[in-house]
Amino acid sequence: GAVVSQHPSRVICKSGTSVKIECRSLDFQATTMFWYRQFPKQSLMLMATSNEGSKATYEQGVEKDKFLINHASLTLSTLTVTSAHPEDSSFYICSARDGRGRQETQYFGPGTRLLVL
Amino acid sequence: SQKIEQNSEALNIQEGKTATLTCNYTNYSPAYLQWYRQDPGRGPVFLLLIRENEKEKRKERLKVTFDTTLKQSLFHITASQPADSATYLCALDNTGKLIFGQGTTLQVKP
C-alpha cells in the first residue's frame, strides 16, 4: 500500500528557532500534499494544501510567512515553522494523494510532535 | 455554520459486542465521507470511503452507512476486539479538502 513518511518524528526546540519537517511519499508520486495540525484531544485541522511546483494554498487563519511550505518534487514536501513559539507546540501531520489512483484517498504520515520551550 | 460532530468523545464496550459510532454534519454537501482510525501519537489510517450515492459499505468486520437526508454516517465494528481500541475519525469531502470530526475514542474491554 501507499506509504508516507515524516521526519523527524519528534523535535524539541527553543523559542525563536525554526524547525523543518519533511513529508515523503515512498512508493508513489504525490501531486498534492496536505499539512494538518492536531492539538491534544482535538481533531485534525487543515493548515495548507501544497501542489508540486506551485505555491501552497493556506487555510484561513494560517500565517503563510510563519508556516513555509515547499513542494519541490512529486515525493517531497517540507513544512518550516519559522520563529517557533510555545503556542506552536502541536502534532503536525502530512498526507498525500496518489496522482495515479483515486483522488479521494489521502495517505497520512505518522506525524511529527513539536515541542517549543 | 458548518459543523461535523461525532456523537461522543468516548465509547466503552465489551469484547464481542458491536460498536456503533455516529457522525453528523450540517451545512455540507459532501461527495463522499471517510472513516479513519488513529492510535495515540500516530497519523490516521484510512478505513473506508462511502460516496453520496451509496447507502452502505462493508469491509471485513466494518460497516459504514451514509444517509444524506439525515446528514449522518454510522460506523459499525462487529465482534469487537480489544485491538480495535483506538480513536475513530470521520472526515467529509469539502470541495477536495477533508474536514475531520473530533473523533470518538473506543475502548473494547476483554
PDB file of N, CA and C in Angstrom, chain B residues 11-97:
ATOM      1  N   LEU B  11     -16.368   5.862  23.972  1.00  0.00           N
ATOM      2  CA  LEU B  11     -17.332   4.761  23.943  1.00  0.00           C
ATOM      3  C   LEU B  11     -16.654   3.521  24.496  1.00  0.00           C
ATOM      4  N   ASN B  12     -17.257   2.923  25.528  1.00  0.00           N
ATOM      5  CA  ASN B  12     -16.702   1.701  26.130  1.00  0.00           C
ATOM      6  C   ASN B  12     -17.653   0.545  25.875  1.00  0.00           C
ATOM      7  N   ILE B  13     -17.142  -0.544  25.331  1.00  0.00           N
ATOM      8  CA  ILE B  13     -17.983  -1.712  25.102  1.00  0.00           C
ATOM      9  C   ILE B  13     -17.225  -2.978  25.476  1.00  0.00           C
ATOM     10  N   GLN B  14     -17.993  -4.046  25.604  1.00  0.00           N
ATOM     11  CA  GLN B  14     -17.420  -5.343  25.949  1.00  0.00           C
ATOM     12  C   GLN B  14     -16.977  -6.064  24.670  1.00  0.00           C
ATOM     13  N   GLU B  15     -15.894  -6.796  24.785  1.00  0.00           N
ATOM     14  CA  GLU B  15     -15.403  -7.590  23.659  1.00  0.00           C
ATOM     15  C   GLU B  15     -16.512  -8.468  23.096  1.00  0.00           C
ATOM     16  N   GLY B  16     -16.587  -8.532  21.770  1.00  0.00           N
ATOM     17  CA  GLY B  16     -17.586  -9.375  21.116  1.00  0.00           C
ATOM     18  C   GLY B  16     -18.838  -8.614  20.713  1.00  0.00           C
ATOM     19  N   LYS B  17     -19.066  -7.470  21.333  1.00  0.00           N
ATOM     20  CA  LYS B  17     -20.246  -6.663  21.002  1.00  0.00           C
ATOM     21  C   LYS B  17     -19.982  -5.824  19.753  1.00  0.00           C
ATOM     22  N   THR B  18     -21.046  -5.229  19.231  1.00  0.00           N
ATOM     23  CA  THR B  18     -20.910  -4.331  18.083  1.00  0.00           C
ATOM     24  C   THR B  18     -20.789  -2.888  18.559  1.00  0.00           C
ATOM     25  N   ALA B  19     -19.767  -2.218  18.077  1.00  0.00           N
ATOM     26  CA  ALA B  19     -19.584  -0.791  18.384  1.00  0.00           C
ATOM     27  C   ALA B  19     -20.217   0.014  17.269  1.00  0.00           C
ATOM     28  N   THR B  20     -20.990   1.026  17.639  1.00  0.00           N
ATOM     29  CA  THR B  20     -21.604   1.903  16.638  1.00  0.00           C
ATOM     30  C   THR B  20     -21.220   3.336  16.939  1.00  0.00           C
ATOM     31  N   LEU B  21     -20.582   3.977  15.978  1.00  0.00           N
ATOM     32  CA  LEU B  21     -20.146   5.358  16.127  1.00  0.00           C
ATOM     33  C   LEU B  21     -20.930   6.212  15.133  1.00  0.00           C
ATOM     34  N   THR B  22     -21.235   7.434  15.544  1.00  0.00           N
ATOM     35  CA  THR B  22     -22.075   8.305  14.732  1.00  0.00           C
ATOM     36  C   THR B  22     -21.327   9.553  14.314  1.00  0.00           C
ATOM     37  N   CYS B  23     -21.585   9.978  13.092  1.00  0.00           N
ATOM     38  CA  CYS B  23     -21.007  11.204  12.564  1.00  0.00           C
ATOM     39  C   CYS B  23     -22.131  12.010  11.922  1.00  0.00           C
ATOM     40  N   ASN B  24     -22.379  13.195  12.439  1.00  0.00           N
ATOM     41  CA  ASN B  24     -23.413  14.072  11.892  1.00  0.00           C
ATOM     42  C   ASN B  24     -22.781  15.345  11.343  1.00  0.00           C
ATOM     43  N   TYR B  25     -23.384  15.896  10.318  1.00  0.00           N
ATOM     44  CA  TYR B  25     -22.831  17.124   9.757  1.00  0.00           C
ATOM     45  C   TYR B  25     -23.969  18.065   9.359  1.00  0.00           C
ATOM     46  N   THR B  26     -23.653  19.342   9.346  1.00  0.00           N
ATOM     47  CA  THR B  26     -24.633  20.346   8.925  1.00  0.00           C
ATOM     48  C   THR B  26     -23.973  21.325   7.961  1.00  0.00           C
ATOM     49  N   ASN B  27     -24.776  21.744   7.008  1.00  0.00           N
ATOM     50  CA  ASN B  27     -24.353  22.751   6.023  1.00  0.00           C
ATOM     51  C   ASN B  27     -23.156  22.327   5.176  1.00  0.00           C
ATOM     52  N   TYR B  28     -23.061  21.015   4.933  1.00  0.00           N
ATOM     53  CA  TYR B  28     -22.116  20.500   3.955  1.00  0.00           C
ATOM     54  C   TYR B  28     -22.895  19.636   2.971  1.00  0.00           C
ATOM     55  N   SER B  29     -22.385  19.501   1.780  1.00  0.00           N
ATOM     56  CA  SER B  29     -22.941  18.556   0.809  1.00  0.00           C
ATOM     57  C   SER B  29     -21.789  17.720   0.260  1.00  0.00           C
ATOM     58  N   PRO B  30     -21.288  16.805   1.070  1.00  0.00           N
ATOM     59  CA  PRO B  30     -20.087  16.070   0.663  1.00  0.00           C
ATOM     60  C   PRO B  30     -20.357  15.059  -0.441  1.00  0.00           C
ATOM     61  N   ALA B  31     -19.409  14.951  -1.344  1.00  0.00           N
ATOM     62  CA  ALA B  31     -19.495  13.933  -2.388  1.00  0.00           C
ATOM     63  C   ALA B  31     -19.163  12.559  -1.796  1.00  0.00           C
ATOM     64  N   TYR B  32     -18.404  12.538  -0.709  1.00  0.00           N
ATOM     65  CA  TYR B  32     -18.078  11.277  -0.053  1.00  0.00           C
ATOM     66  C   TYR B  32     -17.696  11.545   1.389  1.00  0.00           C
ATOM     67  N   LEU B  33     -17.652  10.495   2.146  1.00  0.00           N
ATOM     68  CA  LEU B  33     -17.300  10.582   3.557  1.00  0.00           C
ATOM     69  C   LEU B  33     -16.362   9.414   3.847  1.00  0.00           C
ATOM     70  N   GLN B  34     -15.379   9.661   4.706  1.00  0.00           N
ATOM     71  CA  GLN B  34     -14.392   8.629   5.015  1.00  0.00           C
ATOM     72  C   GLN B  34     -14.312   8.404   6.518  1.00  0.00           C
ATOM     73  N   TRP B  35     -13.867   7.244   6.889  1.00  0.00           N
ATOM     74  CA  TRP B  35     -13.587   6.913   8.288  1.00  0.00           C
ATOM     75  C   TRP B  35     -12.125   6.499   8.404  1.00  0.00           C
ATOM     76  N   TYR B  36     -11.497   7.010   9.468  1.00  0.00           N
ATOM     77  CA  TYR B  36     -10.102   6.726   9.742  1.00  0.00           C
ATOM     78  C   TYR B  36      -9.955   6.218  11.164  1.00  0.00           C
ATOM     79  N   ARG B  37      -8.892   5.462  11.390  1.00  0.00           N
ATOM     80  CA  ARG B  37      -8.515   5.028  12.731  1.00  0.00           C
ATOM     81  C   ARG B  37      -7.230   5.770  13.094  1.00  0.00           C
ATOM     82  N   GLN B  38      -7.170   6.275  14.329  1.00  0.00           N
ATOM     83  CA  GLN B  38      -5.945   6.922  14.792  1.00  0.00           C
ATOM     84  C   GLN B  38      -5.566   6.350  16.151  1.00  0.00           C
ATOM     85  N   ASP B  39      -4.352   5.847  16.238  1.00  0.00           N
ATOM     86  CA  ASP B  39      -3.806   5.381  17.508  1.00  0.00           C
ATOM     87  C   ASP B  39      -3.012   6.525  18.138  1.00  0.00           C
ATOM     88  N   PRO B  40      -2.836   6.494  19.474  1.00  0.00           N
ATOM     89  CA  PRO B  40      -2.158   7.603  20.162  1.00  0.00           C
ATOM     90  C   PRO B  40      -0.782   7.896  19.571  1.00  0.00           C
ATOM     91  N   GLY B  41      -0.534   9.169  19.262  1.00  0.00           N
ATOM     92  CA  GLY B  41       0.767   9.578  18.752  1.00  0.00           C
ATOM     93  C   GLY B  41       1.058   9.151  17.334  1.00  0.00           C
ATOM     94  N   ARG B  42       0.027   8.742  16.599  1.00  0.00           N
ATOM     95  CA  ARG B  42       0.218   8.269  15.224  1.00  0.00           C
ATOM     96  C   ARG B  42      -0.690   9.047  14.271  1.00  0.00           C
ATOM     97  N   GLY B  43      -0.382   8.957  12.981  1.00  0.00           N
ATOM     98  CA  GLY B  43      -1.247   9.563  11.989  1.00  0.00           C
ATOM     99  C   GLY B  43      -2.463   8.692  11.722  1.00  0.00           C
ATOM    100  N   PRO B  44      -3.507   9.261  11.146  1.00  0.00           N
ATOM    101  CA  PRO B  44      -4.722   8.480  10.841  1.00  0.00           C
ATOM    102  C   PRO B  44      -4.451   7.424   9.769  1.00  0.00           C
ATOM    103  N   VAL B  45      -5.175   6.323   9.879  1.00  0.00           N
ATOM    104  CA  VAL B  45      -5.099   5.257   8.880  1.00  0.00           C
ATOM    105  C   VAL B  45      -6.463   5.113   8.233  1.00  0.00           C
ATOM    106  N   PHE B  46      -6.490   5.157   6.925  1.00  0.00           N
ATOM    107  CA  PHE B  46      -7.746   5.078   6.162  1.00  0.00           C
ATOM    108  C   PHE B  46      -8.418   3.724   6.356  1.00  0.00           C
ATOM    109  N   LEU B  47      -9.741   3.758   6.581  1.00  0.00           N
ATOM    110  CA  LEU B  47     -10.504   2.527   6.736  1.00  0.00           C
ATOM    111  C   LEU B  47     -11.490   2.328   5.588  1.00  0.00           C
ATOM    112  N   LEU B  48     -12.417   3.266   5.451  1.00  0.00           N
ATOM    113  CA  LEU B  48     -13.480   3.088   4.457  1.00  0.00           C
ATOM    114  C   LEU B  48     -13.880   4.434   3.887  1.00  0.00           C
ATOM    115  N   LEU B  49     -14.303   4.403   2.628  1.00  0.00           N
ATOM    116  CA  LEU B  49     -14.881   5.576   1.969  1.00  0.00           C
ATOM    117  C   LEU B  49     -16.256   5.202   1.470  1.00  0.00           C
ATOM    118  N   ILE B  50     -17.216   6.088   1.632  1.00  0.00           N
ATOM    119  CA  ILE B  50     -18.558   5.860   1.105  1.00  0.00           C
ATOM    120  C   ILE B  50     -18.994   7.109   0.357  1.00  0.00           C
ATOM    121  N   ARG B  51     -19.557   6.891  -0.835  1.00  0.00           N
ATOM    122  CA  ARG B  51     -19.948   8.020  -1.672  1.00  0.00           C
ATOM    123  C   ARG B  51     -21.399   8.419  -1.405  1.00  0.00           C
ATOM    124  N   GLU B  52     -21.762   9.590  -1.870  1.00  0.00           N
ATOM    125  CA  GLU B  52     -23.097  10.135  -1.591  1.00  0.00           C
ATOM    126  C   GLU B  52     -24.207   9.272  -2.177  1.00  0.00           C
ATOM    127  N   ASN B  53     -23.907   8.523  -3.232  1.00  0.00           N
ATOM    128  CA  ASN B  53     -24.941   7.690  -3.851  1.00  0.00           C
ATOM    129  C   ASN B  53     -24.922   6.250  -3.328  1.00  0.00           C
ATOM    130  N   GLU B  54     -24.117   6.000  -2.312  1.00  0.00           N
ATOM    131  CA  GLU B  54     -24.051   4.674  -1.717  1.00  0.00           C
ATOM    132  C   GLU B  54     -24.694   4.701  -0.335  1.00  0.00           C
ATOM    133  N   LYS B  55     -25.435   3.660  -0.040  1.00  0.00           N
ATOM    134  CA  LYS B  55     -26.112   3.605   1.267  1.00  0.00           C
ATOM    135  C   LYS B  55     -25.249   2.892   2.306  1.00  0.00           C
ATOM    136  N   GLU B  56     -24.476   1.926   1.847  1.00  0.00           N
ATOM    137  CA  GLU B  56     -23.749   1.079   2.785  1.00  0.00           C
ATOM    138  C   GLU B  56     -22.475   0.552   2.135  1.00  0.00           C
ATOM    139  N   LYS B  57     -21.446   0.386   2.961  1.00  0.00           N
ATOM    140  CA  LYS B  57     -20.171  -0.193   2.509  1.00  0.00           C
ATOM    141  C   LYS B  57     -19.670  -1.113   3.601  1.00  0.00           C
ATOM    142  N   ARG B  58     -19.087  -2.238   3.185  1.00  0.00           N
ATOM    143  CA  ARG B  58     -18.575  -3.186   4.179  1.00  0.00           C
ATOM    144  C   ARG B  58     -17.129  -3.561   3.853  1.00  0.00           C
ATOM    145  N   LYS B  59     -16.392  -3.835   4.934  1.00  0.00           N
ATOM    146  CA  LYS B  59     -15.030  -4.337   4.778  1.00  0.00           C
ATOM    147  C   LYS B  59     -14.727  -5.176   6.000  1.00  0.00           C
ATOM    148  N   GLU B  60     -14.711  -6.474   5.807  1.00  0.00           N
ATOM    149  CA  GLU B  60     -14.475  -7.409   6.906  1.00  0.00           C
ATOM    150  C   GLU B  60     -15.466  -7.131   8.042  1.00  0.00           C
ATOM    151  N   ARG B  61     -15.002  -6.772   9.232  1.00  0.00           N
ATOM    152  CA  ARG B  61     -15.924  -6.552  10.350  1.00  0.00           C
ATOM    153  C   ARG B  61     -16.442  -5.110  10.413  1.00  0.00           C
ATOM    154  N   LEU B  62     -16.109  -4.308   9.436  1.00  0.00           N
ATOM    155  CA  LEU B  62     -16.514  -2.914   9.434  1.00  0.00           C
ATOM    156  C   LEU B  62     -17.685  -2.685   8.486  1.00  0.00           C
ATOM    157  N   LYS B  63     -18.596  -1.806   8.910  1.00  0.00           N
ATOM    158  CA  LYS B  63     -19.693  -1.413   8.032  1.00  0.00           C
ATOM    159  C   LYS B  63     -19.952   0.068   8.214  1.00  0.00           C
ATOM    160  N   VAL B  64     -20.129   0.763   7.104  1.00  0.00           N
ATOM    161  CA  VAL B  64     -20.426   2.185   7.141  1.00  0.00           C
ATOM    162  C   VAL B  64     -21.723   2.433   6.389  1.00  0.00           C
ATOM    163  N   THR B  65     -22.574   3.289   6.943  1.00  0.00           N
ATOM    164  CA  THR B  65     -23.768   3.729   6.231  1.00  0.00           C
ATOM    165  C   THR B  65     -23.702   5.240   6.059  1.00  0.00           C
ATOM    166  N   PHE B  66     -24.413   5.726   5.063  1.00  0.00           N
ATOM    167  CA  PHE B  66     -24.372   7.157   4.734  1.00  0.00           C
ATOM    168  C   PHE B  66     -25.782   7.577   4.356  1.00  0.00           C
ATOM    169  N   ASP B  67     -26.376   8.449   5.139  1.00  0.00           N
ATOM    170  CA  ASP B  67     -27.723   8.934   4.877  1.00  0.00           C
ATOM    171  C   ASP B  67     -27.637  10.439   4.625  1.00  0.00           C
ATOM    172  N   THR B  68     -27.711  10.813   3.349  1.00  0.00           N
ATOM    173  CA  THR B  68     -27.542  12.228   3.001  1.00  0.00           C
ATOM    174  C   THR B  68     -28.776  13.050   3.380  1.00  0.00           C
ATOM    175  N   THR B  69     -29.905  12.380   3.616  1.00  0.00           N
ATOM    176  CA  THR B  69     -31.100  13.110   4.052  1.00  0.00           C
ATOM    177  C   THR B  69     -30.958  13.482   5.527  1.00  0.00           C
ATOM    178  N   LEU B  70     -30.540  12.526   6.317  1.00  0.00           N
ATOM    179  CA  LEU B  70     -30.310  12.776   7.744  1.00  0.00           C
ATOM    180  C   LEU B  70     -28.990  13.496   7.989  1.00  0.00           C
ATOM    181  N   LYS B  71     -28.132  13.526   6.966  1.00  0.00           N
ATOM    182  CA  LYS B  71     -26.779  14.088   7.087  1.00  0.00           C
ATOM    183  C   LYS B  71     -26.017  13.360   8.197  1.00  0.00           C
ATOM    184  N   GLN B  72     -25.986  12.047   8.038  1.00  0.00           N
ATOM    185  CA  GLN B  72     -25.393  11.225   9.077  1.00  0.00           C
ATOM    186  C   GLN B  72     -24.723   9.994   8.488  1.00  0.00           C
ATOM    187  N   SER B  73     -23.605   9.620   9.113  1.00  0.00           N
ATOM    188  CA  SER B  73     -22.951   8.363   8.778  1.00  0.00           C
ATOM    189  C   SER B  73     -22.801   7.554  10.064  1.00  0.00           C
ATOM    190  N   LEU B  74     -23.058   6.261   9.970  1.00  0.00           N
ATOM    191  CA  LEU B  74     -22.842   5.353  11.092  1.00  0.00           C
ATOM    192  C   LEU B  74     -21.698   4.409  10.740  1.00  0.00           C
ATOM    193  N   PHE B  75     -20.862   4.151  11.738  1.00  0.00           N
ATOM    194  CA  PHE B  75     -19.708   3.269  11.557  1.00  0.00           C
ATOM    195  C   PHE B  75     -19.837   2.146  12.574  1.00  0.00           C
ATOM    196  N   HIS B  76     -19.880   0.919  12.079  1.00  0.00           N
ATOM    197  CA  HIS B  76     -20.081  -0.242  12.946  1.00  0.00           C
ATOM    198  C   HIS B  76     -18.850  -1.141  12.910  1.00  0.00           C
ATOM    199  N   ILE B  77     -18.465  -1.622  14.091  1.00  0.00           N
ATOM    200  CA  ILE B  77     -17.444  -2.673  14.177  1.00  0.00           C
ATOM    201  C   ILE B  77     -18.124  -3.864  14.838  1.00  0.00           C
ATOM    202  N   THR B  78     -18.285  -4.950  14.111  1.00  0.00           N
ATOM    203  CA  THR B  78     -18.929  -6.132  14.694  1.00  0.00           C
ATOM    204  C   THR B  78     -17.883  -7.027  15.341  1.00  0.00           C
ATOM    205  N   ALA B  79     -18.327  -7.836  16.291  1.00  0.00           N
ATOM    206  CA  ALA B  79     -17.440  -8.770  17.006  1.00  0.00           C
ATOM    207  C   ALA B  79     -16.175  -8.045  17.455  1.00  0.00           C
ATOM    208  N   SER B  80     -16.361  -6.955  18.175  1.00  0.00           N
ATOM    209  CA  SER B  80     -15.234  -6.088  18.528  1.00  0.00           C
ATOM    210  C   SER B  80     -14.198  -6.821  19.371  1.00  0.00           C
ATOM    211  N   GLN B  81     -12.960  -6.367  19.219  1.00  0.00           N
ATOM    212  CA  GLN B  81     -11.826  -6.962  19.933  1.00  0.00           C
ATOM    213  C   GLN B  81     -11.049  -5.857  20.646  1.00  0.00           C
ATOM    214  N   PRO B  82     -10.329  -6.196  21.701  1.00  0.00           N
ATOM    215  CA  PRO B  82      -9.512  -5.165  22.376  1.00  0.00           C
ATOM    216  C   PRO B  82      -8.585  -4.435  21.419  1.00  0.00           C
ATOM    217  N   ALA B  83      -8.116  -5.120  20.365  1.00  0.00           N
ATOM    218  CA  ALA B  83      -7.232  -4.478  19.391  1.00  0.00           C
ATOM    219  C   ALA B  83      -7.934  -3.396  18.569  1.00  0.00           C
ATOM    220  N   ASP B  84      -9.258  -3.354  18.651  1.00  0.00           N
ATOM    221  CA  ASP B  84     -10.000  -2.301  17.945  1.00  0.00           C
ATOM    222  C   ASP B  84      -9.996  -0.987  18.730  1.00  0.00           C
ATOM    223  N   SER B  85      -9.489  -1.026  19.951  1.00  0.00           N
ATOM    224  CA  SER B  85      -9.451   0.177  20.778  1.00  0.00           C
ATOM    225  C   SER B  85      -8.567   1.224  20.117  1.00  0.00           C
ATOM    226  N   ALA B  86      -9.152   2.391  19.852  1.00  0.00           N
ATOM    227  CA  ALA B  86      -8.451   3.472  19.149  1.00  0.00           C
ATOM    228  C   ALA B  86      -9.420   4.646  19.047  1.00  0.00           C
ATOM    229  N   THR B  87      -8.967   5.733  18.458  1.00  0.00           N
ATOM    230  CA  THR B  87      -9.851   6.852  18.149  1.00  0.00           C
ATOM    231  C   THR B  87     -10.253   6.750  16.684  1.00  0.00           C
ATOM    232  N   TYR B  88     -11.532   6.897  16.429  1.00  0.00           N
ATOM    233  CA  TYR B  88     -12.047   6.794  15.071  1.00  0.00           C
ATOM    234  C   TYR B  88     -12.549   8.165  14.630  1.00  0.00           C
ATOM    235  N   LEU B  89     -12.072   8.576  13.468  1.00  0.00           N
ATOM    236  CA  LEU B  89     -12.383   9.894  12.936  1.00  0.00           C
ATOM    237  C   LEU B  89     -13.228   9.767  11.675  1.00  0.00           C
ATOM    238  N   CYS B  90     -14.268  10.570  11.587  1.00  0.00           N
ATOM    239  CA  CYS B  90     -14.949  10.676  10.306  1.00  0.00           C
ATOM    240  C   CYS B  90     -14.436  11.939   9.619  1.00  0.00           C
ATOM    241  N   ALA B  91     -14.449  11.918   8.315  1.00  0.00           N
ATOM    242  CA  ALA B  91     -13.966  13.059   7.544  1.00  0.00           C
ATOM    243  C   ALA B  91     -14.822  13.173   6.295  1.00  0.00           C
ATOM    244  N   LEU B  92     -15.264  14.372   6.011  1.00  0.00           N
ATOM    245  CA  LEU B  92     -16.057  14.531   4.811  1.00  0.00           C
ATOM    246  C   LEU B  92     -15.346  15.431   3.817  1.00  0.00           C
ATOM    247  N   ASP B  93     -15.699  15.183   2.579  1.00  0.00           N
ATOM    248  CA  ASP B  93     -15.110  15.948   1.492  1.00  0.00           C
ATOM    249  C   ASP B  93     -15.775  17.315   1.396  1.00  0.00           C
ATOM    250  N   ASN B  94     -14.972  18.339   1.327  1.00  0.00           N
ATOM    251  CA  ASN B  94     -15.487  19.681   1.103  1.00  0.00           C
ATOM    252  C   ASN B  94     -14.692  20.286  -0.048  1.00  0.00           C
ATOM    253  N   THR B  95     -15.196  20.083  -1.246  1.00  0.00           N
ATOM    254  CA  THR B  95     -14.535  20.545  -2.477  1.00  0.00           C
ATOM    255  C   THR B  95     -13.067  20.140  -2.530  1.00  0.00           C
ATOM    256  N   GLY B  96     -12.831  18.877  -2.305  1.00  0.00           N
ATOM    257  CA  GLY B  96     -11.475  18.342  -2.443  1.00  0.00           C
ATOM    258  C   GLY B  96     -10.658  18.346  -1.171  1.00  0.00           C
ATOM    259  N   LYS B  97     -11.127  19.024  -0.134  1.00  0.00           N
ATOM    260  CA  LYS B  97     -10.405  19.009   1.139  1.00  0.00           C
ATOM    261  C   LYS B  97     -11.171  18.127   2.109  1.00  0.00           C
TER     262      LYS B  97
END
